[in-house]
């Protein structure tokens, strides 16, 4: 049922047009809001940081359609460029698409590139993805929005109001209409590197342009700067500056812009390299006198000589042989008569040509001054080259030894060891023309051996006269081999010794000092040679073992294994003259076995006595076989079937029964009461001889055998003791003769050979064998105030 209103309310509702079904807000809440205005289809919401809606003309989209306002896109672009990101990707982190270059150009402000160098601009336009849509003005580096390249869009005008250059987008040079780029280059005077042309009136004149082999033009300033850069990199030729062009600048073009004074002051070797690098090797010449580089043009028969452009030189030179110009005479013919050094050529004015005495020549006659040859000799020796080759380019000849001796300073060899001297003399080609003094190693110019065989050393401190054949002291007309047999001069070190005490000889008589023999022994033993061979070249004899024992130090072998010691004794030629102790392997000097059969070991920790034949403990008068049987349990006393004992009264001799029970041995003699009866000899195959007869009974009134036997026994014991003391005394005398206690550490020093100069093996203290004083060198034996004056190799008086 419709609601009833008062007349006044109804009139109001009618005035407002409110129907019965609508409420005017009274009692039914507030009226609903007015409807929103309709959406503007040109507004797009930014998906970036701002989140606002912008007109679609101020919205950019990635390839996937994500929309961003210009402000967000500019901020993002700046950040990406700062990070060096290669392309401008979508701002949405989950999107891997990029902003197309056409979109970037809608919001990017190209003035952000203003002031950047060209190299940086090229990188940045690639990063933001507009490389194919913009151009960098080659004149002022302004970035211009040009759109895609097409035949109808091949030129552009720079937007920089101070430039306004019209350029070709393909070759980057001034616009050239419908003419192809390569054709335009060949007639252009615009430098393809610096392009400094605004306004166009600054295009270079032809005289300021150089071209590569295909015609690319570059101004002289750019070419000069590029030349400096290429030379610094060591590039052998000057390549074209045009990108993609692999041609070079011809030498004739290089000479149009290069300043030859850049080579001033450089050494010749450097100049030779640089003129090759810049491609002008066949067009310029380096003055051999002052190293000035002169522009000469191509070499030809009519252009074979030139005058140096250096006003302080003005030398006229031949371009082929580099010497003073010689007109129509061939270079090789001119060389043979010239006294001009082919290496240093120091001739300005020509009056400074060397005198003949200062020129040496190779085998074909190329001349060189002595100074240049000496410097070259030093260089060749440093390289280890075996001969001194000619310095002339292309010449394979050498300097003859006679020529080398005209300029070599023999003092360059001073102080070098003999082995080095021999090698160097071989290298410089003077072997057979010089000699090395065997005493002081001075090198002396001697000439050929056929000229002289006796030579006096040029060293004023030596002046030794020696034979060039055998290197020993000059011996007149005596044959070298015959002289060696009576000489006390060591064939190895060439020192002269006063007597035989310090010399050992091979079987043929060649003499050697102990030190040389020791060195040779060590070397030969290391090579496994069985005996000590003579050191004389060509001699096949050995040094006898008895002489080896005169200088060998047996203590050197202490602690060596027995098998190695036996091998060394065999190799050293001393077998039979020394023995190895079977207990401690000490080497004992003993002489032949016929002279002494039993030895006492000198080792203080051993001191055992042994038999040299069987290497067992000494067994007195028993043979080695009898001793073996005794050790095996046999009886050699005569109380067993080996023989019967003599009677106690000394009257009945013992009998020697055969050891094999068949053949009896001879009986012993009967004792006479004074002298004990002797045992009989053993029978054939017996274990031993008969027992000794017993002495007479001391209580027997008819015999005083016991007293006599006792006296004889006492004499025997006394004699034995005397013999033992004598041997000990003899050993003490020998030790006193061979050893001296060190004054510093008391170590015993063994006297080796005939030299009285001793050196302690422990503390290295040196002293005199004769007087015991400490000495430093052999000057002790040259002091007239000393009692040892002149006695370094003299034995002490008894």
mmCIF file of N, CA and C in Angstrom, residues 41-120:
data_model
loop_
_atom_site.group_PDB
_atom_site.id
_atom_site.type_symbol
_atom_site.label_atom_id
_atom_site.label_comp_id
_atom_site.label_asym_id
_atom_site.label_seq_id
_atom_site.Cartn_x
_atom_site.Cartn_y
_atom_site.Cartn_z
ATOM 1 N N UNK A 41 40.173 6.060 -22.586
ATOM 2 C CA UNK A 41 40.884 4.947 -23.252
ATOM 3 C C UNK A 41 42.338 5.258 -23.568
ATOM 4 N N UNK A 42 42.803 6.511 -23.466
ATOM 5 C CA UNK A 42 44.195 6.871 -23.780
ATOM 6 C C UNK A 42 45.116 6.787 -22.562
ATOM 7 N N UNK A 43 44.567 6.483 -21.382
ATOM 8 C CA UNK A 43 45.384 6.396 -20.165
ATOM 9 C C UNK A 43 45.846 4.943 -19.966
ATOM 10 N N UNK A 44 47.147 4.807 -19.624
ATOM 11 C CA UNK A 44 47.741 3.473 -19.372
ATOM 12 C C UNK A 44 48.480 3.540 -18.037
ATOM 13 N N UNK A 45 48.293 2.497 -17.205
ATOM 14 C CA UNK A 45 48.936 2.474 -15.884
ATOM 15 C C UNK A 45 50.388 1.990 -15.999
ATOM 16 N N UNK A 46 51.321 2.735 -15.358
ATOM 17 C CA UNK A 46 52.761 2.384 -15.332
ATOM 18 C C UNK A 46 52.970 1.190 -14.396
ATOM 19 N N UNK A 47 53.705 0.184 -14.876
ATOM 20 C CA UNK A 47 53.995 -1.002 -14.069
ATOM 21 C C UNK A 47 55.283 -0.833 -13.262
ATOM 22 N N UNK A 48 55.866 0.352 -13.331
ATOM 23 C CA UNK A 48 57.104 0.602 -12.613
ATOM 24 C C UNK A 48 56.866 1.138 -11.222
ATOM 25 N N UNK A 49 57.846 1.920 -10.724
ATOM 26 C CA UNK A 49 57.814 2.390 -9.342
ATOM 27 C C UNK A 49 56.700 3.401 -9.097
ATOM 28 N N UNK A 50 56.327 4.191 -10.101
ATOM 29 C CA UNK A 50 55.329 5.233 -9.846
ATOM 30 C C UNK A 50 53.924 4.651 -9.743
ATOM 31 N N UNK A 51 53.561 3.638 -10.552
ATOM 32 C CA UNK A 51 52.256 2.982 -10.474
ATOM 33 C C UNK A 51 51.094 3.839 -10.929
ATOM 34 N N UNK A 52 51.324 5.010 -11.528
ATOM 35 C CA UNK A 52 50.251 5.909 -11.955
ATOM 36 C C UNK A 52 49.882 5.652 -13.408
ATOM 37 N N UNK A 53 48.716 6.282 -13.756
ATOM 38 C CA UNK A 53 48.278 6.183 -15.132
ATOM 39 C C UNK A 53 48.799 7.385 -15.894
ATOM 40 N N UNK A 54 49.289 7.091 -17.113
ATOM 41 C CA UNK A 54 49.844 8.137 -17.968
ATOM 42 C C UNK A 54 49.251 7.986 -19.349
ATOM 43 N N UNK A 55 49.264 9.106 -20.035
ATOM 44 C CA UNK A 55 48.790 9.053 -21.411
ATOM 45 C C UNK A 55 49.664 8.103 -22.200
ATOM 46 N N UNK A 56 49.067 7.407 -23.128
ATOM 47 C CA UNK A 56 49.792 6.368 -23.865
ATOM 48 C C UNK A 56 50.984 6.935 -24.627
ATOM 49 N N UNK A 57 50.989 8.246 -24.928
ATOM 50 C CA UNK A 57 52.132 8.835 -25.619
ATOM 51 C C UNK A 57 53.365 8.943 -24.713
ATOM 52 N N UNK A 58 53.145 8.774 -23.408
ATOM 53 C CA UNK A 58 54.262 8.853 -22.451
ATOM 54 C C UNK A 58 54.526 7.489 -21.803
ATOM 55 N N UNK A 59 54.127 6.459 -22.506
ATOM 56 C CA UNK A 59 54.333 5.084 -22.050
ATOM 57 C C UNK A 59 55.183 4.339 -23.090
ATOM 58 N N UNK A 60 56.206 3.580 -22.595
ATOM 59 C CA UNK A 60 57.000 2.716 -23.479
ATOM 60 C C UNK A 60 56.780 1.271 -23.044
ATOM 61 N N UNK A 61 56.944 0.380 -24.020
ATOM 62 C CA UNK A 61 56.694 -1.025 -23.717
ATOM 63 C C UNK A 61 57.885 -1.885 -24.172
ATOM 64 N N UNK A 62 58.138 -2.960 -23.398
ATOM 65 C CA UNK A 62 59.139 -3.947 -23.826
ATOM 66 C C UNK A 62 58.504 -4.826 -24.900
ATOM 67 N N UNK A 63 59.301 -5.797 -25.412
ATOM 68 C CA UNK A 63 58.783 -6.646 -26.483
ATOM 69 C C UNK A 63 57.611 -7.512 -26.014
ATOM 70 N N UNK A 64 57.505 -7.723 -24.695
ATOM 71 C CA UNK A 64 56.402 -8.524 -24.163
ATOM 72 C C UNK A 64 55.200 -7.668 -23.819
ATOM 73 N N UNK A 65 55.290 -6.340 -23.913
ATOM 74 C CA UNK A 65 54.167 -5.452 -23.693
ATOM 75 C C UNK A 65 54.114 -4.798 -22.331
ATOM 76 N N UNK A 66 55.071 -5.050 -21.436
ATOM 77 C CA UNK A 66 55.061 -4.397 -20.132
ATOM 78 C C UNK A 66 55.241 -2.906 -20.311
ATOM 79 N N UNK A 67 54.362 -2.117 -19.627
ATOM 80 C CA UNK A 67 54.301 -0.665 -19.845
ATOM 81 C C UNK A 67 54.971 0.082 -18.698
ATOM 82 N N UNK A 68 55.752 1.116 -19.082
ATOM 83 C CA UNK A 68 56.445 1.940 -18.083
ATOM 84 C C UNK A 68 56.430 3.374 -18.550
ATOM 85 N N UNK A 69 56.333 4.290 -17.572
ATOM 86 C CA UNK A 69 56.349 5.710 -17.902
ATOM 87 C C UNK A 69 57.759 6.140 -18.283
ATOM 88 N N UNK A 70 57.858 7.291 -18.933
ATOM 89 C CA UNK A 70 59.151 7.780 -19.396
ATOM 90 C C UNK A 70 60.117 7.976 -18.231
ATOM 91 N N UNK A 71 59.594 8.520 -17.134
ATOM 92 C CA UNK A 71 60.491 8.817 -16.009
ATOM 93 C C UNK A 71 61.136 7.533 -15.488
ATOM 94 N N UNK A 72 60.301 6.481 -15.270
ATOM 95 C CA UNK A 72 60.871 5.216 -14.785
ATOM 96 C C UNK A 72 61.852 4.640 -15.801
ATOM 97 N N UNK A 73 61.541 4.738 -17.083
ATOM 98 C CA UNK A 73 62.409 4.180 -18.126
ATOM 99 C C UNK A 73 63.742 4.926 -18.178
ATOM 100 N N UNK A 74 63.722 6.280 -18.009
ATOM 101 C CA UNK A 74 64.979 7.036 -18.040
ATOM 102 C C UNK A 74 65.880 6.676 -16.857
ATOM 103 N N UNK A 75 65.278 6.599 -15.656
ATOM 104 C CA UNK A 75 66.064 6.240 -14.457
ATOM 105 C C UNK A 75 66.698 4.861 -14.634
ATOM 106 N N UNK A 76 65.895 3.932 -15.154
ATOM 107 C CA UNK A 76 66.364 2.555 -15.333
ATOM 108 C C UNK A 76 67.496 2.508 -16.377
ATOM 109 N N UNK A 77 67.342 3.273 -17.459
ATOM 110 C CA UNK A 77 68.362 3.288 -18.516
ATOM 111 C C UNK A 77 69.690 3.806 -17.978
ATOM 112 N N UNK A 78 69.637 4.883 -17.195
ATOM 113 C CA UNK A 78 70.867 5.442 -16.623
ATOM 114 C C UNK A 78 71.578 4.414 -15.748
ATOM 115 N N UNK A 79 70.772 3.692 -14.931
ATOM 116 C CA UNK A 79 71.355 2.679 -14.044
ATOM 117 C C UNK A 79 71.987 1.546 -14.846
ATOM 118 N N UNK A 80 71.331 1.077 -15.899
ATOM 119 C CA UNK A 80 71.853 -0.031 -16.700
ATOM 120 C C UNK A 80 73.138 0.358 -17.423
ATOM 121 N N UNK A 81 73.167 1.589 -17.949
ATOM 122 C CA UNK A 81 74.386 2.041 -18.616
ATOM 123 C C UNK A 81 75.555 2.106 -17.639
ATOM 124 N N UNK A 82 75.281 2.525 -16.427
ATOM 125 C CA UNK A 82 76.329 2.597 -15.404
ATOM 126 C C UNK A 82 76.880 1.232 -15.053
ATOM 127 N N UNK A 83 76.038 0.206 -15.152
ATOM 128 C CA UNK A 83 76.489 -1.161 -14.826
ATOM 129 C C UNK A 83 77.184 -1.827 -16.009
ATOM 130 N N UNK A 84 77.125 -1.203 -17.174
ATOM 131 C CA UNK A 84 77.754 -1.805 -18.347
ATOM 132 C C UNK A 84 76.957 -2.950 -18.922
ATOM 133 N N UNK A 85 75.625 -2.974 -18.667
ATOM 134 C CA UNK A 85 74.785 -4.049 -19.206
ATOM 135 C C UNK A 85 74.747 -3.913 -20.722
ATOM 136 N N UNK A 86 74.969 -5.022 -21.470
ATOM 137 C CA UNK A 86 75.122 -4.918 -22.929
ATOM 138 C C UNK A 86 73.849 -4.512 -23.670
ATOM 139 N N UNK A 87 72.658 -4.866 -23.147
ATOM 140 C CA UNK A 87 71.398 -4.458 -23.789
ATOM 141 C C UNK A 87 70.439 -3.965 -22.714
ATOM 142 N N UNK A 88 69.414 -3.193 -23.158
ATOM 143 C CA UNK A 88 68.456 -2.609 -22.225
ATOM 144 C C UNK A 88 67.269 -3.556 -22.089
ATOM 145 N N UNK A 89 67.293 -4.409 -21.027
ATOM 146 C CA UNK A 89 66.221 -5.372 -20.808
ATOM 147 C C UNK A 89 65.025 -4.727 -20.127
ATOM 148 N N UNK A 90 63.902 -5.462 -20.116
ATOM 149 C CA UNK A 90 62.680 -5.009 -19.453
ATOM 150 C C UNK A 90 62.940 -4.780 -17.975
ATOM 151 N N UNK A 91 62.191 -3.781 -17.403
ATOM 152 C CA UNK A 91 62.353 -3.464 -15.976
ATOM 153 C C UNK A 91 61.828 -4.607 -15.119
ATOM 154 N N UNK A 92 60.818 -5.311 -15.601
ATOM 155 C CA UNK A 92 60.238 -6.439 -14.867
ATOM 156 C C UNK A 92 61.296 -7.548 -14.751
ATOM 157 N N UNK A 93 61.634 -7.910 -13.523
ATOM 158 C CA UNK A 93 62.712 -8.873 -13.286
ATOM 159 C C UNK A 93 62.403 -10.244 -13.850
ATOM 160 N N UNK A 94 61.102 -10.583 -14.000
ATOM 161 C CA UNK A 94 60.740 -11.910 -14.499
ATOM 162 C C UNK A 94 60.650 -11.955 -16.011
ATOM 163 N N UNK A 95 60.826 -10.804 -16.637
ATOM 164 C CA UNK A 95 60.705 -10.719 -18.092
ATOM 165 C C UNK A 95 62.101 -10.665 -18.702
ATOM 166 N N UNK A 96 62.358 -11.495 -19.719
ATOM 167 C CA UNK A 96 63.680 -11.521 -20.347
ATOM 168 C C UNK A 96 63.687 -10.798 -21.692
ATOM 169 N N UNK A 97 62.667 -10.033 -21.971
ATOM 170 C CA UNK A 97 62.601 -9.287 -23.212
ATOM 171 C C UNK A 97 63.334 -7.949 -23.067
ATOM 172 N N UNK A 98 63.561 -7.276 -24.196
ATOM 173 C CA UNK A 98 64.266 -6.001 -24.180
ATOM 174 C C UNK A 98 63.353 -4.896 -24.677
ATOM 175 N N UNK A 99 63.836 -3.642 -24.513
ATOM 176 C CA UNK A 99 63.131 -2.501 -25.091
ATOM 177 C C UNK A 99 63.645 -2.330 -26.521
ATOM 178 N N UNK A 100 62.799 -2.377 -27.509
ATOM 179 C CA UNK A 100 63.257 -2.124 -28.887
ATOM 180 C C UNK A 100 63.843 -0.727 -28.999
ATOM 181 N N UNK A 101 64.816 -0.597 -29.928
ATOM 182 C CA UNK A 101 65.466 0.700 -30.104
ATOM 183 C C UNK A 101 64.477 1.805 -30.414
ATOM 184 N N UNK A 102 63.405 1.466 -31.204
ATOM 185 C CA UNK A 102 62.419 2.491 -31.556
ATOM 186 C C UNK A 102 61.696 3.005 -30.316
ATOM 187 N N UNK A 103 61.494 2.140 -29.327
ATOM 188 C CA UNK A 103 60.866 2.551 -28.070
ATOM 189 C C UNK A 103 61.821 3.391 -27.235
ATOM 190 N N UNK A 104 63.120 2.978 -27.234
ATOM 191 C CA UNK A 104 64.097 3.728 -26.431
ATOM 192 C C UNK A 104 64.194 5.166 -26.923
ATOM 193 N N UNK A 105 64.170 5.338 -28.240
ATOM 194 C CA UNK A 105 64.300 6.686 -28.786
ATOM 195 C C UNK A 105 63.104 7.569 -28.446
ATOM 196 N N UNK A 106 61.977 6.990 -27.973
ATOM 197 C CA UNK A 106 60.810 7.783 -27.597
ATOM 198 C C UNK A 106 61.011 8.474 -26.249
ATOM 199 N N UNK A 107 61.866 7.886 -25.380
ATOM 200 C CA UNK A 107 62.000 8.506 -24.052
ATOM 201 C C UNK A 107 63.424 8.974 -23.746
ATOM 202 N N UNK A 108 64.442 8.427 -24.466
ATOM 203 C CA UNK A 108 65.811 8.777 -24.092
ATOM 204 C C UNK A 108 66.138 10.199 -24.540
ATOM 205 N N UNK A 109 66.915 10.873 -23.718
ATOM 206 C CA UNK A 109 67.372 12.220 -24.048
ATOM 207 C C UNK A 109 68.776 12.081 -24.627
ATOM 208 N N UNK A 110 68.916 12.284 -25.921
ATOM 209 C CA UNK A 110 70.206 12.071 -26.574
ATOM 210 C C UNK A 110 71.285 13.024 -26.062
ATOM 211 N N UNK A 111 70.892 14.060 -25.372
ATOM 212 C CA UNK A 111 71.899 14.979 -24.830
ATOM 213 C C UNK A 111 72.667 14.377 -23.658
ATOM 214 N N UNK A 112 72.205 13.221 -23.151
ATOM 215 C CA UNK A 112 72.984 12.599 -22.066
ATOM 216 C C UNK A 112 74.332 12.090 -22.588
ATOM 217 N N UNK A 113 74.468 11.936 -23.917
ATOM 218 C CA UNK A 113 75.723 11.488 -24.518
ATOM 219 C C UNK A 113 76.670 12.646 -24.820
ATOM 220 N N UNK A 114 76.217 13.862 -24.565
ATOM 221 C CA UNK A 114 77.005 15.026 -24.933
ATOM 222 C C UNK A 114 78.320 15.066 -24.149
ATOM 223 N N UNK A 115 79.427 15.315 -24.875
ATOM 224 C CA UNK A 115 80.740 15.449 -24.228
ATOM 225 C C UNK A 115 81.520 14.149 -24.106
ATOM 226 N N UNK A 116 80.859 13.006 -24.405
ATOM 227 C CA UNK A 116 81.577 11.729 -24.320
ATOM 228 C C UNK A 116 82.494 11.570 -25.527
ATOM 229 N N UNK A 117 83.650 10.893 -25.381
ATOM 230 C CA UNK A 117 84.499 10.603 -26.538
ATOM 231 C C UNK A 117 83.803 9.605 -27.459
ATOM 232 N N UNK A 118 84.265 9.580 -28.708
ATOM 233 C CA UNK A 118 83.610 8.763 -29.714
ATOM 234 C C UNK A 118 83.580 7.281 -29.333
ATOM 235 N N UNK A 119 84.692 6.753 -28.777
ATOM 236 C CA UNK A 119 84.754 5.330 -28.418
ATOM 237 C C UNK A 119 83.683 4.980 -27.394
ATOM 238 N N UNK A 120 83.476 5.876 -26.401
ATOM 239 C CA UNK A 120 82.449 5.619 -25.384
ATOM 240 C C UNK A 120 81.053 5.705 -25.986
#
